[in-house]
Short mmCIF file of C-alpha atoms in Angstrom, two decimals:
data_model
loop_
_atom_site.label_atom_id
_atom_site.label_comp_id
_atom_site.label_asym_id
_atom_site.label_seq_id
_atom_site.Cartn_x
_atom_site.Cartn_y
_atom_site.Cartn_z
CA MET A 1 32.08 93.91 129.85
CA LYS A 2 30.16 92.85 132.89
CA ARG A 3 29.84 95.72 135.29
CA LYS A 4 29.08 95.15 138.96
CA LEU A 5 27.11 97.81 140.80
CA SER A 6 27.26 98.60 144.49
CA LEU A 7 24.46 97.72 146.91
CA ILE A 8 24.72 99.30 150.34
CA SER A 9 22.73 97.45 153.02
CA LEU A 10 22.77 97.05 156.75
CA SER A 11 24.67 94.26 158.45
CA VAL A 12 23.95 92.87 161.89
CA LEU A 13 24.90 95.06 164.86
CA ALA A 14 25.66 97.99 162.57
CA THR A 15 24.28 101.43 162.01
CA CYS A 16 24.55 102.46 158.38
CA ALA A 17 27.91 104.14 157.86
CA LEU A 18 26.35 106.51 155.34
CA ASN A 19 24.00 108.07 157.85
CA ALA A 20 26.07 111.23 158.04
CA GLN A 21 25.90 111.74 154.27
CA VAL A 22 23.27 113.28 152.09
CA PHE A 23 23.29 114.03 148.40
CA ALA A 24 22.17 117.36 147.03
CA ALA A 25 23.02 119.76 144.23
CA GLU A 26 26.78 120.22 144.55
CA VAL A 27 27.89 123.02 142.24
CA PRO A 28 31.67 122.88 141.65
CA ALA A 29 33.67 125.97 142.50
CA GLY A 30 33.95 128.35 139.59
CA VAL A 31 30.81 127.12 137.82
CA GLU A 32 28.48 129.98 136.91
CA LEU A 33 24.80 129.10 137.13
CA ALA A 34 22.16 130.06 134.58
CA ALA A 35 19.93 132.96 135.60
CA VAL A 36 16.80 130.86 135.03
CA GLN A 37 16.72 127.53 136.88
CA GLU A 38 13.73 125.85 135.25
CA LEU A 39 14.18 122.22 134.20
CA VAL A 40 12.04 120.61 131.50
CA LYS A 41 11.99 116.82 131.14
CA GLY A 42 10.39 114.43 128.67
CA ASN A 43 8.45 111.76 130.59
CA GLY A 44 7.30 109.20 128.05
CA ALA A 45 3.57 109.08 128.84
CA GLU A 46 0.77 110.75 130.75
CA VAL A 47 0.98 109.54 134.35
CA ALA A 48 -1.82 107.30 135.57
CA THR A 49 -1.85 108.87 139.05
CA LEU A 50 0.36 110.76 141.51
CA ASP A 51 -0.73 108.74 144.53
CA PRO A 52 2.45 106.91 145.68
CA HIS A 53 0.39 103.92 146.81
CA LYS A 54 -1.48 103.53 143.52
CA THR A 55 1.31 103.81 140.97
CA GLU A 56 3.32 101.10 139.26
CA GLY A 57 5.05 102.73 136.28
CA VAL A 58 8.28 104.58 135.59
CA PRO A 59 6.64 107.83 134.35
CA GLU A 60 4.82 108.14 137.68
CA ALA A 61 7.89 107.31 139.75
CA ASN A 62 9.89 110.01 137.97
CA VAL A 63 7.51 112.71 139.22
CA LEU A 64 6.99 111.17 142.66
CA ARG A 65 10.73 111.26 143.41
CA ASP A 66 10.54 115.05 143.20
CA LEU A 67 7.32 115.37 145.21
CA PHE A 68 7.91 112.93 148.05
CA GLU A 69 10.77 111.64 150.17
CA GLY A 70 10.93 108.28 151.89
CA LEU A 71 12.95 107.15 154.87
CA VAL A 72 16.00 106.75 152.63
CA THR A 73 16.95 107.84 149.15
CA SER A 74 19.06 106.54 146.28
CA GLY A 75 22.42 108.25 145.88
CA PRO A 76 24.11 109.21 142.60
CA ASN A 77 25.68 105.77 142.22
CA GLY A 78 22.72 103.79 143.56
CA GLU A 79 23.89 103.80 147.17
CA THR A 80 21.39 104.06 150.02
CA LEU A 81 21.45 107.43 151.77
CA PRO A 82 19.40 108.93 154.64
CA ALA A 83 16.40 111.08 153.76
CA ALA A 84 13.35 111.52 156.01
CA ALA A 85 15.19 109.28 158.47
CA GLU A 86 18.52 110.65 159.70
CA SER A 87 19.74 107.29 160.97
CA TRP A 88 18.68 103.72 161.65
CA GLU A 89 19.96 100.59 163.32
CA THR A 90 19.29 96.89 163.70
CA THR A 91 20.78 94.15 165.83
CA ASP A 92 19.40 91.19 163.91
CA ASN A 93 18.28 92.37 160.43
CA LYS A 94 14.75 91.68 161.67
CA VAL A 95 13.81 94.70 163.78
CA TYR A 96 14.80 98.06 162.33
CA THR A 97 14.60 101.35 164.22
CA PHE A 98 14.55 104.60 162.24
CA HIS A 99 15.18 108.02 163.73
CA MET A 100 13.34 110.80 161.93
CA ARG A 101 15.07 113.87 160.59
CA GLN A 102 14.65 116.85 162.87
CA GLY A 103 13.16 119.88 161.15
CA ALA A 104 11.63 117.97 158.20
CA LYS A 105 8.30 119.48 157.16
CA TRP A 106 5.44 118.94 154.75
CA SER A 107 4.83 121.59 152.12
CA ASN A 108 2.11 123.12 154.33
CA GLY A 109 4.50 123.46 157.26
CA ASP A 110 3.36 120.44 159.27
CA PRO A 111 6.23 118.38 160.73
CA VAL A 112 7.09 115.07 159.06
CA THR A 113 6.89 112.43 161.80
CA ALA A 114 7.15 108.70 162.30
CA HIS A 115 3.35 108.64 162.49
CA ASP A 116 3.19 109.72 158.84
CA PHE A 117 5.14 106.63 157.81
CA GLU A 118 3.10 104.33 160.00
CA TYR A 119 -0.06 105.69 158.37
CA ALA A 120 1.40 105.43 154.86
CA PHE A 121 2.68 101.86 155.18
CA LYS A 122 -0.65 100.70 156.59
CA ARG A 123 -2.53 102.53 153.86
CA ALA A 124 -0.39 100.83 151.20
CA VAL A 125 -1.22 97.29 152.40
CA ASN A 126 -4.88 98.01 153.16
CA PRO A 127 -6.96 96.04 150.62
CA GLU A 128 -9.29 99.04 150.32
CA THR A 129 -6.43 101.06 148.81
CA ALA A 130 -6.01 98.43 146.08
CA SER A 131 -2.34 99.30 145.71
CA PRO A 132 -0.66 97.52 142.76
CA TYR A 133 2.47 97.49 144.92
CA ALA A 134 0.96 96.03 148.11
CA TRP A 135 2.92 92.86 147.37
CA TYR A 136 6.15 94.83 147.80
CA PHE A 137 5.56 95.10 151.56
CA GLU A 138 4.95 91.38 151.75
CA LYS A 139 8.18 90.63 149.88
CA ALA A 140 9.95 92.92 152.34
CA THR A 141 8.66 90.41 154.92
CA ILE A 142 7.09 93.12 157.10
CA LYS A 143 5.26 91.26 159.83
CA ASN A 144 1.55 90.63 159.12
CA ALA A 145 1.70 92.25 155.65
CA LYS A 146 0.64 89.08 153.85
CA ALA A 147 -2.33 88.40 156.10
CA ILE A 148 -3.51 92.01 155.81
CA ILE A 149 -3.25 91.97 152.02
CA ASN A 150 -5.21 88.71 151.96
CA GLY A 151 -7.89 90.26 154.15
CA THR A 152 -7.47 87.91 157.10
CA THR A 153 -5.87 90.38 159.53
CA ALA A 154 -6.72 93.98 160.38
CA THR A 155 -4.57 96.69 158.81
CA GLU A 156 -3.68 98.00 162.28
CA GLN A 157 -1.69 94.81 162.88
CA LEU A 158 1.04 95.73 160.38
CA ALA A 159 4.26 95.76 162.40
CA VAL A 160 5.17 99.36 161.58
CA THR A 161 4.96 101.41 164.75
CA ALA A 162 5.63 105.04 165.57
CA LYS A 163 6.97 104.87 169.12
CA ASP A 164 6.83 108.67 169.16
CA ASP A 165 7.12 111.47 166.59
CA ASN A 166 10.80 110.76 166.07
CA THR A 167 11.07 106.97 166.24
CA LEU A 168 9.72 104.39 163.78
CA VAL A 169 10.12 100.65 164.40
CA ILE A 170 9.56 98.10 161.63
CA GLU A 171 9.46 94.39 162.47
CA LEU A 172 10.04 91.70 159.85
CA ASP A 173 8.98 88.08 159.85
CA LYS A 174 12.44 87.03 158.77
CA PRO A 175 15.90 88.61 158.79
CA LEU A 176 16.41 90.57 155.60
CA PRO A 177 19.86 92.18 155.28
CA TYR A 178 18.92 94.29 152.25
CA PHE A 179 15.66 95.61 153.75
CA VAL A 180 16.72 99.26 154.06
CA SER A 181 17.68 99.39 150.37
CA MET A 182 14.06 98.54 149.53
CA LEU A 183 12.82 101.71 151.20
CA TYR A 184 13.72 104.24 148.52
CA HIS A 185 11.00 102.84 146.28
CA THR A 186 8.16 105.33 145.77
CA SER A 187 5.55 102.92 147.17
CA THR A 188 7.12 103.43 150.60
CA ASN A 189 6.72 107.22 150.45
CA PRO A 190 4.68 108.93 153.17
CA VAL A 191 1.40 110.68 152.43
CA HIS A 192 -0.20 113.53 154.37
CA LYS A 193 -3.03 111.91 156.32
CA ALA A 194 -5.13 115.04 156.82
CA SER A 195 -5.09 115.81 153.09
CA VAL A 196 -5.98 112.26 152.08
CA GLU A 197 -8.86 112.15 154.55
CA LYS A 198 -10.13 115.61 153.57
CA PHE A 199 -10.04 115.27 149.78
CA GLY A 200 -10.29 111.49 149.22
CA ASP A 201 -9.24 110.48 145.69
CA LYS A 202 -8.84 114.18 144.80
CA TRP A 203 -5.98 114.73 147.23
CA THR A 204 -3.42 114.49 144.42
CA ARG A 205 -4.83 117.48 142.53
CA PRO A 206 -3.05 120.84 142.46
CA GLY A 207 -4.11 122.90 145.44
CA ASN A 208 -4.99 119.77 147.43
CA MET A 209 -1.67 117.91 147.44
CA VAL A 210 0.67 118.30 150.42
CA SER A 211 4.09 116.71 149.81
CA ASN A 212 7.35 116.33 151.74
CA GLY A 213 9.87 116.27 148.87
CA ALA A 214 11.97 119.05 147.42
CA TYR A 215 9.08 120.14 145.19
CA LYS A 216 5.33 120.66 145.35
CA LEU A 217 2.64 120.30 142.69
CA ASP A 218 1.73 123.53 140.90
CA THR A 219 -0.25 122.54 137.82
CA TRP A 220 -1.27 119.35 136.07
CA THR A 221 -2.62 119.72 132.55
CA VAL A 222 -3.49 116.24 131.32
CA ASN A 223 -1.60 115.17 128.19
CA GLU A 224 0.35 118.43 128.22
CA ARG A 225 2.53 118.88 131.31
CA ILE A 226 2.96 118.60 135.05
CA VAL A 227 4.68 121.57 136.68
CA LEU A 228 6.38 121.46 140.08
CA SER A 229 7.86 124.35 142.07
CA ARG A 230 10.28 124.41 144.97
CA ASN A 231 8.93 123.32 148.33
CA GLU A 232 10.20 126.12 150.56
CA GLN A 233 9.44 123.93 153.59
CA TYR A 234 11.76 121.13 152.46
CA TRP A 235 14.44 120.46 155.08
CA ASP A 236 17.29 120.83 152.57
CA ASN A 237 15.74 123.57 150.44
CA ALA A 238 18.91 125.67 150.83
CA SER A 239 20.80 123.09 148.73
CA THR A 240 18.20 123.02 145.95
CA VAL A 241 19.07 125.00 142.81
CA ILE A 242 16.33 124.12 140.30
CA ASN A 243 13.28 126.31 141.01
CA LYS A 244 10.74 124.73 138.67
CA VAL A 245 10.42 121.31 137.01
CA SER A 246 8.11 120.51 134.10
CA TYR A 247 7.31 116.95 132.98
CA LEU A 248 6.05 116.52 129.41
CA PRO A 249 4.20 113.28 128.46
CA LEU A 250 5.83 112.87 125.05
CA GLN A 251 5.11 109.38 123.71
CA SER A 252 6.78 110.03 120.36
CA GLN A 253 10.54 109.70 120.62
CA ASN A 254 10.92 111.70 117.42
CA ALA A 255 8.82 114.56 118.74
CA GLU A 256 10.79 114.47 121.97
CA MET A 257 14.10 114.56 120.07
CA ASN A 258 12.96 117.49 117.96
CA ARG A 259 11.93 119.47 121.03
CA PHE A 260 15.29 118.71 122.63
CA LEU A 261 17.16 119.92 119.53
CA ALA A 262 14.97 123.04 119.54
CA ASP A 263 16.10 123.70 123.13
CA GLU A 264 12.57 123.23 124.48
CA ILE A 265 13.50 120.41 126.87
CA HIS A 266 16.69 119.63 128.78
CA MET A 267 16.41 115.87 129.13
CA THR A 268 14.54 113.23 127.12
CA TYR A 269 12.85 110.10 128.40
CA GLU A 270 14.24 108.00 125.56
CA MET A 271 15.82 108.36 122.13
CA PRO A 272 14.51 107.29 118.71
CA ILE A 273 16.36 104.14 117.73
CA GLU A 274 16.84 105.08 114.09
CA HIS A 275 18.53 108.38 114.99
CA PHE A 276 20.85 107.06 117.70
CA LYS A 277 24.02 106.76 115.58
CA ARG A 278 23.50 110.16 113.99
CA LEU A 279 22.84 111.83 117.32
CA LYS A 280 25.89 110.20 118.85
CA LYS A 281 28.00 111.51 115.99
CA GLU A 282 26.53 115.02 115.79
CA TYR A 283 25.76 115.64 119.48
CA PRO A 284 28.22 113.42 121.41
CA GLU A 285 28.15 115.74 124.40
CA SER A 286 24.37 115.24 124.74
CA VAL A 287 24.05 111.47 124.33
CA LYS A 288 24.02 109.72 127.71
CA VAL A 289 24.10 105.91 127.84
CA THR A 290 24.40 104.19 131.21
CA GLY A 291 23.76 100.75 132.66
CA TYR A 292 20.24 100.10 133.87
CA VAL A 293 19.09 97.30 136.16
CA GLY A 294 16.13 96.12 134.12
CA THR A 295 14.93 93.68 131.46
CA TYR A 296 12.70 94.11 128.40
CA TYR A 297 10.60 91.02 127.78
CA TYR A 298 7.43 89.56 126.33
CA GLN A 299 4.94 88.22 128.83
CA PHE A 300 2.66 85.25 128.19
CA ASN A 301 -0.82 85.00 129.68
CA THR A 302 -0.38 81.54 131.17
CA LYS A 303 -4.10 81.31 132.02
CA GLN A 304 -5.13 81.68 128.39
CA LYS A 305 -4.89 78.92 125.80
CA PRO A 306 -2.59 78.06 124.14
CA PHE A 307 -0.15 79.98 126.33
CA ASP A 308 -0.88 77.64 129.20
CA ASP A 309 1.23 75.19 127.16
CA VAL A 310 4.95 75.50 127.93
CA ARG A 311 5.78 74.17 124.46
CA VAL A 312 4.08 77.16 122.82
CA ARG A 313 5.76 79.65 125.14
CA THR A 314 9.17 78.06 124.66
CA ALA A 315 8.84 77.91 120.89
CA LEU A 316 8.02 81.61 120.67
CA SER A 317 10.86 82.52 123.02
CA TYR A 318 13.46 80.42 121.20
CA THR A 319 12.57 82.01 117.87
CA ILE A 320 13.34 85.57 119.01
CA ASN A 321 16.78 86.53 117.72
CA ARG A 322 17.97 88.53 120.72
CA GLU A 323 21.31 89.45 119.19
CA ALA A 324 19.55 91.00 116.20
CA ILE A 325 17.19 92.98 118.45
CA ALA A 326 19.94 94.25 120.76
CA ASN A 327 22.58 94.96 118.15
CA PHE A 328 20.65 96.00 115.04
CA VAL A 329 17.12 97.05 115.94
CA LEU A 330 18.38 98.93 119.00
CA GLY A 331 22.16 99.27 118.85
CA GLN A 332 22.53 101.54 121.88
CA GLY A 333 24.50 99.14 124.08
CA GLN A 334 21.68 96.81 125.13
CA THR A 335 22.65 93.23 125.97
CA PRO A 336 20.77 90.16 124.67
CA ALA A 337 18.87 88.62 127.60
CA TYR A 338 18.74 84.91 128.31
CA SER A 339 17.94 85.30 132.00
CA PHE A 340 15.27 87.49 133.57
CA THR A 341 17.72 89.10 135.99
CA PRO A 342 20.24 91.44 134.36
CA GLU A 343 23.87 90.46 134.70
CA ILE A 344 24.82 93.81 136.26
CA VAL A 345 22.67 93.26 139.36
CA ASP A 346 24.83 93.33 142.48
CA GLY A 347 25.88 89.85 143.65
CA PHE A 348 24.19 88.02 140.77
CA GLU A 349 25.97 85.59 138.48
CA PRO A 350 23.54 83.95 136.02
CA ALA A 351 24.08 80.26 135.40
CA PRO A 352 24.41 79.58 131.66
CA GLN A 353 21.20 78.21 130.12
CA GLU A 354 21.62 75.36 127.65
CA TRP A 355 19.40 76.93 124.99
CA ALA A 356 21.35 80.17 125.15
CA GLY A 357 24.42 78.32 123.87
CA LEU A 358 22.67 77.12 120.72
CA SER A 359 22.91 78.90 117.41
CA GLN A 360 19.80 80.81 116.32
CA LYS A 361 19.26 78.20 113.60
CA GLU A 362 19.32 75.42 116.20
CA ARG A 363 16.87 77.31 118.45
CA VAL A 364 14.42 77.79 115.60
CA ALA A 365 14.63 74.08 114.73
CA LYS A 366 13.77 73.16 118.32
CA ALA A 367 10.99 75.75 118.30
CA LYS A 368 9.41 74.25 115.16
CA ALA A 369 9.40 70.81 116.73
CA LEU A 370 7.83 72.10 119.95
CA LEU A 371 5.12 74.04 118.14
CA ALA A 372 4.30 71.05 115.90
CA GLU A 373 4.08 68.88 119.01
CA ALA A 374 1.60 71.39 120.44
CA GLY A 375 -0.55 71.03 117.31
CA TYR A 376 0.43 74.06 115.24
CA ASN A 377 1.74 73.94 111.67
CA LYS A 378 1.18 75.47 108.22
CA ASP A 379 -2.34 74.06 108.06
CA ASN A 380 -3.13 75.22 111.59
CA PRO A 381 -1.03 78.34 112.23
CA LEU A 382 -0.84 79.91 115.66
CA LYS A 383 -2.59 83.30 115.71
CA PHE A 384 -2.75 85.84 118.52
CA ASP A 385 -2.57 89.55 119.38
CA LEU A 386 0.70 91.09 120.56
CA LEU A 387 0.00 94.00 122.94
CA TYR A 388 2.34 96.93 123.53
CA ASN A 389 1.94 100.43 124.92
CA THR A 390 2.11 103.28 122.43
CA SER A 391 5.74 103.98 121.56
CA GLU A 392 7.68 104.08 118.31
CA ASN A 393 10.48 102.01 119.86
CA HIS A 394 8.09 99.33 121.16
CA LYS A 395 6.46 99.19 117.74
CA LYS A 396 9.81 98.63 116.00
CA ILE A 397 10.62 95.72 118.31
CA ALA A 398 7.14 94.24 117.90
CA ILE A 399 7.44 94.39 114.11
CA ALA A 400 10.85 92.72 114.24
CA VAL A 401 9.78 89.94 116.61
CA SER A 402 6.50 89.23 114.81
CA SER A 403 8.50 88.95 111.57
CA MET A 404 10.84 86.43 113.24
CA TRP A 405 7.84 84.40 114.39
CA LYS A 406 6.26 84.53 110.93
CA LYS A 407 9.42 83.54 109.09
CA GLY A 408 10.60 80.91 111.56
CA LEU A 409 7.31 79.34 112.66
CA GLY A 410 4.53 80.59 110.40
CA VAL A 411 2.99 82.32 113.43
CA GLU A 412 0.64 85.23 112.80
CA ALA A 413 0.90 87.91 115.50
CA LYS A 414 -1.41 90.90 115.13
CA LEU A 415 0.09 94.04 116.66
CA GLU A 416 -2.12 95.94 119.10
CA ASN A 417 -1.02 99.18 120.73
CA GLN A 418 -2.76 100.94 123.61
CA GLU A 419 -2.14 104.14 125.54
CA TRP A 420 -0.23 103.71 128.81
CA LYS A 421 -3.21 103.75 131.21
CA THR A 422 -5.29 101.42 129.05
CA TYR A 423 -2.35 99.09 128.53
CA LEU A 424 -1.74 98.84 132.28
CA ASP A 425 -5.40 98.07 132.87
CA SER A 426 -5.50 95.43 130.11
CA LYS A 427 -2.54 93.64 131.61
CA LYS A 428 -3.92 93.89 135.14
CA GLN A 429 -7.26 92.43 134.01
CA GLY A 430 -5.57 89.65 132.03
CA ASN A 431 -6.98 90.97 128.74
CA PHE A 432 -4.01 89.96 126.61
CA SER A 433 -2.39 86.93 125.03
CA VAL A 434 1.21 88.12 124.71
CA ALA A 435 2.29 91.56 125.87
CA ARG A 436 5.38 93.70 125.77
CA ALA A 437 6.68 94.37 129.27
CA GLY A 438 9.68 95.79 131.04
CA TRP A 439 10.74 95.51 134.65
CA ILE A 440 13.18 97.84 136.35
CA ALA A 441 14.61 96.72 139.68
CA ASP A 442 13.18 98.61 142.65
CA TYR A 443 16.48 98.06 144.49
CA ASN A 444 19.81 96.66 143.34
CA GLU A 445 19.39 93.00 144.29
CA ALA A 446 18.26 89.98 142.27
CA SER A 447 15.12 89.49 144.36
CA SER A 448 13.78 92.78 143.03
CA MET A 449 13.57 91.14 139.61
CA LEU A 450 12.75 87.55 140.50
CA SER A 451 9.99 88.30 143.02
CA LEU A 452 7.89 89.65 140.14
CA LEU A 453 7.18 86.11 138.95
CA GLU A 454 6.12 84.68 142.28
CA SER A 455 2.52 83.47 142.17
CA ASP A 456 1.31 85.97 144.79
CA ASN A 457 2.96 89.04 143.29
CA GLY A 458 0.38 91.67 142.36
CA ASN A 459 2.34 92.59 139.21
CA ASN A 460 2.57 89.01 137.95
CA ASP A 461 0.09 89.82 135.20
CA GLY A 462 0.76 86.61 133.29
CA LYS A 463 -0.36 84.60 136.38
CA TYR A 464 2.65 82.29 136.32
CA ASN A 465 2.45 79.80 139.18
CA SER A 466 5.26 77.47 140.22
CA PRO A 467 5.37 76.11 143.80
CA ALA A 468 9.03 75.15 143.31
CA TYR A 469 9.89 78.69 142.20
CA ASP A 470 7.91 80.23 145.07
CA LYS A 471 9.74 78.03 147.57
CA LEU A 472 13.17 78.99 146.26
CA MET A 473 12.31 82.67 146.55
CA ALA A 474 10.90 82.18 150.04
CA ASP A 475 14.08 80.32 151.05
CA SER A 476 16.24 83.12 149.66
CA ARG A 477 14.64 85.57 152.08
CA ILE A 478 15.40 83.41 155.09
CA THR A 479 19.10 82.84 154.53
CA THR A 480 21.74 85.28 155.67
CA ASP A 481 24.37 83.41 153.65
CA PRO A 482 25.04 85.36 150.40
CA ALA A 483 26.35 82.23 148.65
CA LYS A 484 23.21 80.26 149.52
CA ARG A 485 21.01 83.14 148.40
CA ALA A 486 22.90 83.41 145.10
CA ASN A 487 22.40 79.67 144.55
CA ASP A 488 18.66 80.04 145.17
CA TYR A 489 18.55 82.77 142.55
CA GLN A 490 20.39 80.63 140.00
CA GLN A 491 17.97 77.76 140.57
CA ALA A 492 15.04 80.14 140.23
CA GLU A 493 16.39 81.37 136.89
CA ALA A 494 16.76 77.73 135.77
CA ILE A 495 13.07 77.14 136.51
CA LEU A 496 12.11 80.22 134.50
CA SER A 497 14.24 78.99 131.62
CA LYS A 498 12.40 75.66 131.72
CA ASP A 499 8.86 77.02 132.21
CA MET A 500 9.34 80.16 130.06
CA PRO A 501 6.51 82.28 131.54
CA VAL A 502 8.27 85.27 130.00
CA ALA A 503 10.62 85.65 127.06
CA PRO A 504 13.51 87.96 128.11
CA ILE A 505 14.68 89.92 125.08
CA TYR A 506 17.33 92.41 126.19
CA GLN A 507 18.83 94.04 129.24
CA TYR A 508 18.20 97.75 129.38
CA VAL A 509 20.51 100.69 129.21
CA THR A 510 19.32 104.24 129.72
CA ALA A 511 19.87 106.08 126.47
CA ARG A 512 18.68 109.66 126.43
CA LEU A 513 19.60 113.15 125.35
CA VAL A 514 20.80 115.45 128.14
CA LYS A 515 21.88 119.05 127.68
CA PRO A 516 25.62 119.39 128.40
CA TYR A 517 24.84 122.37 130.62
CA LEU A 518 22.63 120.28 132.94
CA GLY A 519 24.86 119.66 135.94
CA GLY A 520 24.40 116.97 138.57
CA TYR A 521 23.17 114.29 136.17
CA PRO A 522 24.16 111.04 137.97
CA ASN A 523 25.24 107.56 136.92
CA ASN A 524 22.46 105.86 138.86
CA PRO A 525 22.00 102.17 137.89
CA LEU A 526 18.31 102.30 138.79
CA ASP A 527 17.83 105.61 136.93
CA ASN A 528 16.59 107.19 140.15
CA LEU A 529 16.95 110.84 139.22
CA TYR A 530 16.14 113.74 141.55
CA SER A 531 15.75 117.28 140.23
CA LYS A 532 16.99 118.66 143.56
CA ASP A 533 20.42 117.24 142.77
CA MET A 534 20.69 119.03 139.42
CA TYR A 535 21.44 122.57 138.23
CA LEU A 536 21.58 124.50 134.97
CA ILE A 537 24.94 126.02 134.03
CA LYS A 538 25.20 129.35 132.25
CA HIS A 539 25.49 128.74 128.52
#
């Protein structure tokens, strides 16, 4: 069943109706809390950094959501709620004025002001920062962001201005009705200027970091755990129940499962595929499966031969049996993906792709013809490395897909796994042929997926370049007509289906183990989880 998810955004001449609401740990009457409120989470991998302007992965974002707080936050159902900003307004979806929360403080007691956000936004787009998410500010159409990122305009010219301590004004190049919903992404978090300037790259270390979220950094033992404690200065500290949060970089889903079953962790990052059915049967109260706005895919390096040839890319994509991957290799509720944008994204209706309607046998037949046309056959088989980051689940999918390629096309794909940090660097440097990838929407709108494949996107590691695609995405940001924007997105998906710079495989769900006595666990479509909203029940 297709499930539509709610996107709350500003409309012209309106102040967000949710400005009076906040979301915090809400313990139902009669619920008795555990004496010890210390939450332990599996986090998938060792984080690359805790600098909000230098991160790009989910493991990092999970920790940053506890440490920092942006202008707005993501509510339990994915709605946009006030955070460091108490309210905001716009008259034209082009100039947005934010009013800072009175009494908000950094963990060292300094007040959180509009100047902190001006500094942070300008730091994020400054080429010297080398932020992998600098492009995000350009896609938000913040005035002068593109020129600053390209090095042709001074950073000071970014149209983010603190009028005073309490008032922040952001000017856009074009009206963007969903702009505010983009601001709960961790790349838009503030950073404490004095700390950054004093400690340089070491400002994120324990003892140096000053944060404005519900928690502060206590200890960071690489490849073992990150421990956070309550930030007593946090403006809503009185509503926080969890006193300590530990993040464990467990790359093995089996090890993570075993530690969960041994009551050593309260929430896993993932679940081992092969144990899913058993766990669902034996621990139904602990298995949590929810919709997730994201797509798992294989990415082609379009600047490397032979993957600069659309026939090769298309042949490999057609040969992947998505139904088999989603239903049998995974079997947790994932949906086979024939478009890059998941069907559950708010306001998105994917146009059916012709190849998606073919049988798998028909797709493989077309794939064989395309690959032969490109010069590959039994006498000259296609050979390449398939890169994935260390994970038992990623390995299972890679084995399945490489087997499909071997059986259907005679292709020889050598599996290569790398640790998270190395994998990210390899992709960023273009040191791959075909790589496993996954993209989770930063906000619940199709542009959050489709902008990734624009030629100037800093996370477009495959270097796909299509002027027609870029123009459609640029046009989508100009229009205030939802129907016109939806049509632009459908046309963009049609171009991706034709050019095949990526091979979508399945649409994500979040499938993890959660202790039944962990209260406040939300149904957030972006999986934006905040420890401050949770609590441990006596058990």
